[in-house]
mmCIF file of C-alpha atoms in Angstrom:
data_model
loop_
_atom_site.group_PDB
_atom_site.id
_atom_site.type_symbol
_atom_site.label_atom_id
_atom_site.label_comp_id
_atom_site.label_asym_id
_atom_site.label_seq_id
_atom_site.Cartn_x
_atom_site.Cartn_y
_atom_site.Cartn_z
ATOM 1 C CA MET A 196 25.399 20.537 10.508
ATOM 2 C CA GLU A 197 27.480 17.402 11.048
ATOM 3 C CA PRO A 198 25.218 14.294 11.403
ATOM 4 C CA ARG A 199 26.322 13.497 14.966
ATOM 5 C CA ALA A 200 25.692 17.088 16.063
ATOM 6 C CA ALA A 201 22.260 17.062 14.399
ATOM 7 C CA ALA A 202 21.328 13.800 16.134
ATOM 8 C CA ARG A 203 22.565 15.166 19.475
ATOM 9 C CA ALA A 204 20.583 18.394 19.057
ATOM 10 C CA PHE A 205 17.443 16.418 18.225
ATOM 11 C CA VAL A 206 17.741 13.983 21.133
ATOM 12 C CA LEU A 207 18.600 16.705 23.660
ATOM 13 C CA GLY A 208 15.115 18.103 23.123
ATOM 14 C CA LEU A 209 13.527 14.796 24.159
ATOM 15 C CA LEU A 210 13.409 13.114 27.533
ATOM 16 C CA SER A 211 11.693 9.831 26.818
ATOM 17 C CA ALA A 212 12.420 7.265 24.128
ATOM 18 C CA VAL A 213 13.337 7.496 20.470
ATOM 19 C CA ASN A 214 12.311 4.960 17.813
ATOM 20 C CA PRO A 215 14.828 5.587 15.029
ATOM 21 C CA VAL A 216 13.303 5.157 11.576
ATOM 22 C CA VAL A 217 14.982 5.570 8.217
ATOM 23 C CA GLY A 218 12.753 6.913 5.469
ATOM 24 C CA LEU A 219 13.562 7.215 1.781
ATOM 25 C CA ARG A 220 11.720 9.459 -0.614
ATOM 26 C CA TYR A 221 11.731 8.784 -4.349
ATOM 27 C CA ASP A 222 10.818 12.285 -5.410
ATOM 28 C CA PRO A 223 9.665 11.615 -9.010
ATOM 29 C CA LEU A 224 7.205 9.033 -7.670
ATOM 30 C CA GLU A 225 5.945 11.262 -4.867
ATOM 31 C CA ARG A 226 5.523 14.174 -7.286
ATOM 32 C CA LEU A 227 3.527 11.990 -9.691
ATOM 33 C CA LEU A 228 1.232 10.838 -6.867
ATOM 34 C CA ALA A 229 0.782 14.402 -5.666
ATOM 35 C CA ASP A 230 -0.048 15.523 -9.195
ATOM 36 C CA ILE A 231 -2.612 12.760 -9.672
ATOM 37 C CA THR A 232 -4.209 12.689 -6.218
ATOM 38 C CA GLY A 233 -3.796 16.329 -5.279
ATOM 39 C CA ALA A 234 -2.351 15.245 -1.931
ATOM 40 C CA LEU A 235 0.700 17.368 -1.272
ATOM 41 C CA SER A 236 3.190 15.650 0.952
ATOM 42 C CA PRO A 237 6.589 17.286 0.477
ATOM 43 C CA THR A 238 8.217 15.253 3.229
ATOM 44 C CA ALA A 239 6.537 11.859 2.825
ATOM 45 C CA ALA A 240 8.873 8.883 2.726
ATOM 46 C CA THR A 241 8.212 6.445 -0.093
ATOM 47 C CA ILE A 242 9.517 3.568 2.017
ATOM 48 C CA ALA A 243 10.545 3.503 5.673
ATOM 49 C CA ARG A 244 11.820 0.981 8.194
ATOM 50 C CA SER A 245 12.382 1.097 11.909
ATOM 51 C CA VAL A 246 16.153 0.884 12.286
ATOM 52 C CA GLY A 247 15.835 -1.927 14.820
ATOM 53 C CA TYR A 248 14.509 -4.200 12.071
ATOM 54 C CA LEU A 249 17.622 -3.466 10.004
ATOM 55 C CA THR A 250 19.976 -4.602 12.775
ATOM 56 C CA PRO A 251 21.081 -8.218 13.355
ATOM 57 C CA GLY A 252 18.537 -8.352 16.215
ATOM 58 C CA ASN A 253 15.714 -7.643 13.732
ATOM 59 C CA SER A 254 13.391 -6.249 16.396
ATOM 60 C CA PHE A 255 11.764 -3.043 17.560
ATOM 61 C CA LEU A 256 14.335 -0.690 19.047
ATOM 62 C CA GLN A 257 13.929 2.335 21.258
ATOM 63 C CA LEU A 258 16.714 4.486 22.572
ATOM 64 C CA GLN A 259 15.861 5.339 26.161
ATOM 65 C CA VAL A 260 16.497 8.870 27.370
ATOM 66 C CA ALA A 261 15.596 8.800 31.039
ATOM 67 C CA GLU A 262 17.471 11.939 32.116
ATOM 68 C CA PRO A 263 19.282 14.824 30.435
ATOM 69 C CA GLY A 264 22.640 13.071 30.846
ATOM 70 C CA GLY A 265 21.341 10.134 28.814
ATOM 71 C CA ALA A 266 20.626 12.289 25.785
ATOM 72 C CA GLU A 267 24.304 12.481 24.833
ATOM 73 C CA ARG A 268 24.613 8.680 24.904
ATOM 74 C CA ALA A 269 21.370 8.253 22.939
ATOM 75 C CA ALA A 270 22.543 10.788 20.330
ATOM 76 C CA ASP A 271 25.804 8.889 19.880
ATOM 77 C CA GLU A 272 23.925 5.599 19.578
ATOM 78 C CA LEU A 273 21.491 7.135 17.089
ATOM 79 C CA HIS A 274 24.399 8.368 14.979
ATOM 80 C CA GLU A 275 25.999 4.909 15.007
ATOM 81 C CA LEU A 276 22.703 3.213 14.071
ATOM 82 C CA VAL A 277 22.177 5.562 11.133
ATOM 83 C CA GLN A 278 25.765 5.071 9.950
ATOM 84 C CA SER A 279 25.705 1.272 10.377
ATOM 85 C CA TYR A 280 22.158 0.442 9.265
ATOM 86 C CA GLY A 281 20.278 3.471 7.932
ATOM 87 C CA LEU A 282 22.762 4.523 5.260
ATOM 88 C CA PRO A 283 23.277 0.977 3.925
ATOM 89 C CA PHE A 284 19.464 0.622 3.699
ATOM 90 C CA ALA A 285 19.326 3.894 1.747
ATOM 91 C CA ARG A 286 22.118 2.827 -0.594
ATOM 92 C CA GLN A 287 20.506 -0.582 -1.112
ATOM 93 C CA HIS A 288 17.263 1.060 -2.279
ATOM 94 C CA ALA A 289 18.791 3.803 -4.412
ATOM 95 C CA ASN A 290 17.414 2.476 -7.714
ATOM 96 C CA THR A 291 13.920 1.735 -8.968
ATOM 97 C CA ASP A 292 14.492 -2.040 -9.208
ATOM 98 C CA ALA A 293 15.327 -2.219 -5.501
ATOM 99 C CA LEU A 294 12.495 0.183 -4.636
ATOM 100 C CA LEU A 295 9.999 -1.949 -6.541
ATOM 101 C CA THR A 296 11.258 -5.094 -4.791
ATOM 102 C CA ALA A 297 10.879 -3.373 -1.406
ATOM 103 C CA LEU A 298 7.335 -2.226 -2.238
ATOM 104 C CA ARG A 299 6.322 -5.718 -3.338
ATOM 105 C CA ALA A 300 7.898 -7.338 -0.267
ATOM 106 C CA GLY A 301 5.700 -5.342 2.083
ATOM 107 C CA GLY A 302 6.643 -4.031 5.498
ATOM 108 C CA ASN A 303 8.260 -0.911 4.054
ATOM 109 C CA VAL A 304 5.093 1.174 3.681
ATOM 110 C CA PRO A 305 2.851 1.314 6.753
ATOM 111 C CA ASN A 306 -0.336 1.705 4.720
ATOM 112 C CA PRO A 307 -1.112 -1.052 2.175
ATOM 113 C CA ASP A 308 -3.522 1.304 0.384
ATOM 114 C CA ARG A 309 -0.576 3.588 -0.342
ATOM 115 C CA THR A 310 1.439 0.618 -1.660
ATOM 116 C CA ARG A 311 -1.348 -0.062 -4.172
ATOM 117 C CA LEU A 312 -0.781 3.459 -5.501
ATOM 118 C CA LEU A 313 2.999 3.356 -5.417
ATOM 119 C CA ILE A 314 3.558 0.149 -7.386
ATOM 120 C CA PRO A 315 1.624 1.006 -10.569
ATOM 121 C CA ALA A 316 2.866 4.606 -10.425
ATOM 122 C CA LEU A 317 6.466 3.390 -10.232
ATOM 123 C CA HIS A 318 5.879 1.055 -13.178
ATOM 124 C CA PHE A 319 4.487 4.046 -15.077
ATOM 125 C CA LEU A 320 7.618 6.107 -14.357
ATOM 126 C CA ARG A 321 9.789 3.212 -15.506
ATOM 127 C CA GLY A 322 7.842 3.066 -18.786
ATOM 128 C CA ASP A 323 6.443 -0.407 -18.024
ATOM 129 C CA THR A 324 2.970 0.064 -19.511
ATOM 130 C CA ASN A 325 1.910 -3.592 -19.191
ATOM 131 C CA GLU A 326 3.023 -3.722 -15.547
ATOM 132 C CA THR A 327 1.277 -0.413 -14.858
ATOM 133 C CA ARG A 328 -1.981 -1.767 -16.274
ATOM 134 C CA SER A 329 -1.556 -5.034 -14.359
ATOM 135 C CA GLY A 330 -0.925 -3.192 -11.081
ATOM 136 C CA LEU A 331 -3.974 -1.006 -11.595
ATOM 137 C CA ALA A 332 -6.122 -4.061 -12.429
ATOM 138 C CA GLN A 333 -4.963 -5.759 -9.235
ATOM 139 C CA GLY A 334 -5.799 -2.661 -7.201
ATOM 140 C CA LEU A 335 -9.225 -2.322 -8.793
ATOM 141 C CA ALA A 336 -9.933 -6.024 -8.196
ATOM 142 C CA HIS A 337 -8.871 -5.660 -4.562
ATOM 143 C CA TYR A 338 -11.205 -2.736 -3.896
ATOM 144 C CA GLY A 339 -14.196 -3.919 -5.902
ATOM 145 C CA GLN A 340 -17.049 -1.694 -6.974
ATOM 146 C CA ASN A 341 -18.227 -0.123 -3.711
ATOM 147 C CA THR A 342 -17.351 3.492 -4.524
ATOM 148 C CA SER A 343 -19.292 4.706 -1.484
ATOM 149 C CA MET A 344 -16.155 3.827 0.477
ATOM 150 C CA PRO A 345 -13.709 6.759 0.184
ATOM 151 C CA VAL A 346 -10.626 4.570 -0.370
ATOM 152 C CA VAL A 347 -12.339 2.770 -3.255
ATOM 153 C CA ALA A 348 -13.468 6.001 -4.916
ATOM 154 C CA GLU A 349 -9.989 7.488 -4.440
ATOM 155 C CA TYR A 350 -8.308 4.459 -5.991
ATOM 156 C CA ARG A 351 -10.671 4.494 -8.981
ATOM 157 C CA ARG A 352 -9.894 8.194 -9.569
ATOM 158 C CA PHE A 353 -6.181 7.417 -9.313
ATOM 159 C CA ALA A 354 -6.465 4.480 -11.741
ATOM 160 C CA ASP A 355 -8.427 6.568 -14.239
ATOM 161 C CA ALA A 356 -5.955 9.460 -14.041
ATOM 162 C CA LEU A 357 -2.895 7.230 -14.412
ATOM 163 C CA THR A 358 -4.506 5.331 -17.299
ATOM 164 C CA THR A 359 -5.099 8.582 -19.216
ATOM 165 C CA ARG A 360 -1.358 9.313 -19.003
ATOM 166 C CA MET A 361 -0.366 5.986 -20.570
ATOM 167 C CA PRO A 362 0.132 5.457 -24.288
ATOM 168 C CA ALA A 363 -2.774 3.719 -26.011
#
């Protein structure tokens, strides 16, 4: 389906407001995390940004759809936003150097706990053993020793599993 037609079909089903978000999935990274953590997320975005923050206005943006006649206008605007801002964002982050920079910068992954998994795992995929170990050490230092907290226990399991995959 042509992108404009897909956007129009999506928006026609809504009569409210749309917050356009562009999400990028780095599949090798997501597959590694799924393999290690057991969490299957076939559609998870590795990084995502609200399109409004990619525009010159750099602010939250909602496309208002107050009545059925407004859906056509919102679909056209959504298409233009994706073409003008979403696709350049995707192209800008199409390599692991740019992805790593985006992960380190923050604001591209809503959950900082997930970022602490993504960064060392990406280093691992890039073959950066020292950076992988450093990222894991930073994550372990952040969480401390209280494994009664689920996020801490999960991170320790992740760190142990990723460490066993690294060369000695």
